[in-house]
Amino acid sequence: AQLKQRLERYLKEYPKSPTPIILMANFMMREAYAAQKKGGTGKITPQSKVEAIRLSQIAVEFLEKNKEIGRKDFAWYTTIMGLGRILHWTPTRSDLLVEEGVKLHPYSREIYFGGIYFHLYTDGYLNGNMEPYVRWVISLAPPEEQDTLYARLYWVAEQQFLSYNVLRYTAANWADM
């Protein structure tokens, strides 16, 4: 409760800054994840899922309400995509956010990574299915970033999903790495 009060004060003190908006939304997202895991017990129940969805929706509405200021920081996009995973958004919705975000922040790799996380969590772009998405998302990047971004997206996916052997089963073009 004390942290939430501090964040609310921070929002009032800095109404033109994206930072308190993103901090508050991340706080709300953590509450949603905690509710989903039933207060840290690790058990997900039908009731805890409903509560996590309710809290996530409130956080998304908060971000949307504060979009003009919030999206000045790339973290607005990564935060809303994280909430979208809880809310089971379609990949198309995430892709639109990636596209919009990289237009504003083309050198913020976290947006590209947020898109790959979204797809890995929601539609299981494992077993070689990642390549079309990776090719699409790097086409949005500045030309001088595309080669390194290609390798980094696979690297990030492998780090996030070590037990799935992403690199072992991928259709990636190793020469492009």
C-alpha positions in Angstrom: 0.0 0.0 0.0 2.9 2.4 0.8 4.5 1.9 -2.6 1.2 2.5 -4.4 0.7 5.7 -2.5 4.3 6.8 -3.4 3.6 6.1 -7.1 0.3 8.0 -6.9 2.2 11.0 -5.5 4.9 10.6 -8.1 2.2 10.7 -10.8 0.8 14.0 -9.4 4.2 15.6 -9.0 5.3 14.7 -12.5 2.2 14.7 -14.7 4.2 15.2 -18.0 6.7 12.4 -17.4 6.3 8.9 -18.8 8.3 7.4 -15.9 5.6 7.4 -13.2 3.1 6.1 -15.6 5.2 3.1 -16.5 6.2 2.5 -12.9 2.5 2.5 -11.8 1.5 0.2 -14.7 4.4 -2.2 -13.8 3.2 -2.2 -10.2 -0.3 -3.0 -11.4 1.1 -5.8 -13.6 3.0 -7.3 -10.6 -0.3 -7.2 -8.7 -2.0 -9.1 -11.5 0.8 -11.7 -11.7 0.6 -12.1 -7.9 -3.2 -12.5 -8.0 -2.8 -15.1 -10.8 -0.4 -17.1 -8.7 -2.7 -16.7 -5.7 -0.6 -14.4 -3.6 2.7 -16.1 -4.3 1.6 -19.7 -3.6 2.3 -20.6 -7.2 -1.2 -22.2 -7.6 -3.3 -20.9 -10.4 -7.0 -21.4 -9.9 -10.0 -20.3 -12.1 -10.7 -17.6 -9.5 -7.2 -16.3 -9.5 -7.1 -16.2 -13.3 -10.3 -14.0 -13.2 -8.7 -11.7 -10.7 -5.5 -11.4 -12.7 -7.4 -10.6 -15.8 -9.5 -7.9 -14.0 -6.3 -6.3 -12.6 -4.5 -6.5 -16.0 -7.5 -4.8 -17.7 -7.4 -2.0 -15.2 -3.6 -1.5 -15.9 -4.2 -1.5 -19.7 -6.9 1.1 -19.3 -4.5 3.2 -17.2 -1.8 2.9 -19.9 -4.3 3.7 -22.7 -5.6 6.7 -20.7 -2.0 8.0 -20.4 -0.7 6.9 -23.8 0.3 10.3 -25.2 2.7 10.9 -22.4 3.6 7.2 -21.6 4.6 6.2 -25.1 7.4 8.7 -25.1 9.3 5.9 -23.3 9.8 2.6 -25.0 8.8 0.8 -21.8 5.2 1.8 -22.3 5.1 -0.7 -25.2 6.9 -3.5 -23.4 4.6 -3.0 -20.3 1.4 -3.1 -22.3 2.6 -6.2 -24.2 3.3 -7.9 -20.9 -0.2 -7.2 -19.8 -1.5 -8.5 -23.2 0.0 -11.9 -22.4 -2.1 -12.1 -19.2 -5.1 -11.0 -21.2 -4.5 -13.4 -24.0 -4.4 -10.8 -26.7 -4.1 -11.9 -30.3 -0.6 -11.8 -31.8 -1.9 -9.2 -34.3 -2.6 -6.8 -31.4 1.0 -7.2 -30.2 2.4 -6.8 -33.7 0.6 -3.5 -34.1 2.1 -2.3 -30.8 5.6 -3.4 -32.0 5.1 -1.6 -35.3 3.9 1.6 -33.6 6.6 1.4 -30.9 9.6 0.9 -33.2 8.5 3.8 -35.4 8.9 6.0 -32.3 11.8 4.1 -30.7 13.6 2.3 -33.6 16.8 1.7 -31.5 15.0 0.3 -28.4 15.6 -3.4 -28.8 13.4 -4.0 -25.8 10.3 -3.4 -28.0 11.5 -6.1 -30.5 12.3 -8.4 -27.6 8.8 -7.7 -26.1 7.2 -8.8 -29.4 9.2 -12.1 -29.5 8.3 -12.7 -25.8 4.7 -12.2 -26.6 4.7 -14.7 -29.5 6.8 -17.2 -27.5 4.3 -17.1 -24.6 1.1 -16.9 -26.6 1.4 -18.8 -29.8 4.5 -21.0 -29.1 6.8 -19.8 -31.9 9.0 -22.8 -31.0 10.0 -25.7 -33.1 11.1 -23.6 -36.0 8.0 -21.4 -36.4 9.8 -18.2 -35.2 11.6 -17.4 -38.5 8.8 -15.6 -40.3 8.1 -13.4 -37.3 11.8 -12.6 -36.8 12.2 -11.7 -40.5 9.2 -9.4 -40.3 10.2 -7.7 -37.1 13.8 -7.0 -38.2 12.4 -5.5 -41.4 11.0 -2.7 -39.1 14.5 -1.9 -37.7 16.9 0.6 -39.1 19.1 -1.2 -41.7 22.3 -0.9 -39.6 20.5 -2.8 -36.7 19.0 -5.6 -38.7 21.9 -8.1 -38.8 22.6 -7.9 -35.0 18.9 -7.8 -34.2 18.4 -11.1 -36.1 20.9 -12.9 -33.9 19.8 -11.1 -30.7 16.1 -12.1 -31.2 17.1 -15.8 -31.4 19.5 -15.4 -28.5 16.8 -13.7 -26.3 14.4 -16.5 -27.2 16.9 -19.1 -26.3 17.7 -17.5 -23.0 14.1 -17.1 -22.1 13.2 -20.7 -23.1 16.3 -22.7 -22.5 14.4 -25.9 -21.8 12.8 -25.7 -25.3 16.0 -25.7 -27.3 14.9 -22.9 -29.5 18.1 -22.7 -31.4 18.3 -26.4 -31.9 14.9 -26.7 -33.6 14.8 -23.4 -35.4 14.5 -22.6 -39.1 17.0 -19.7 -38.6 19.5 -19.0 -41.3 22.8 -19.6 -39.4 24.7 -17.7 -42.0 22.7 -14.6 -41.0 23.7 -15.0 -37.4 
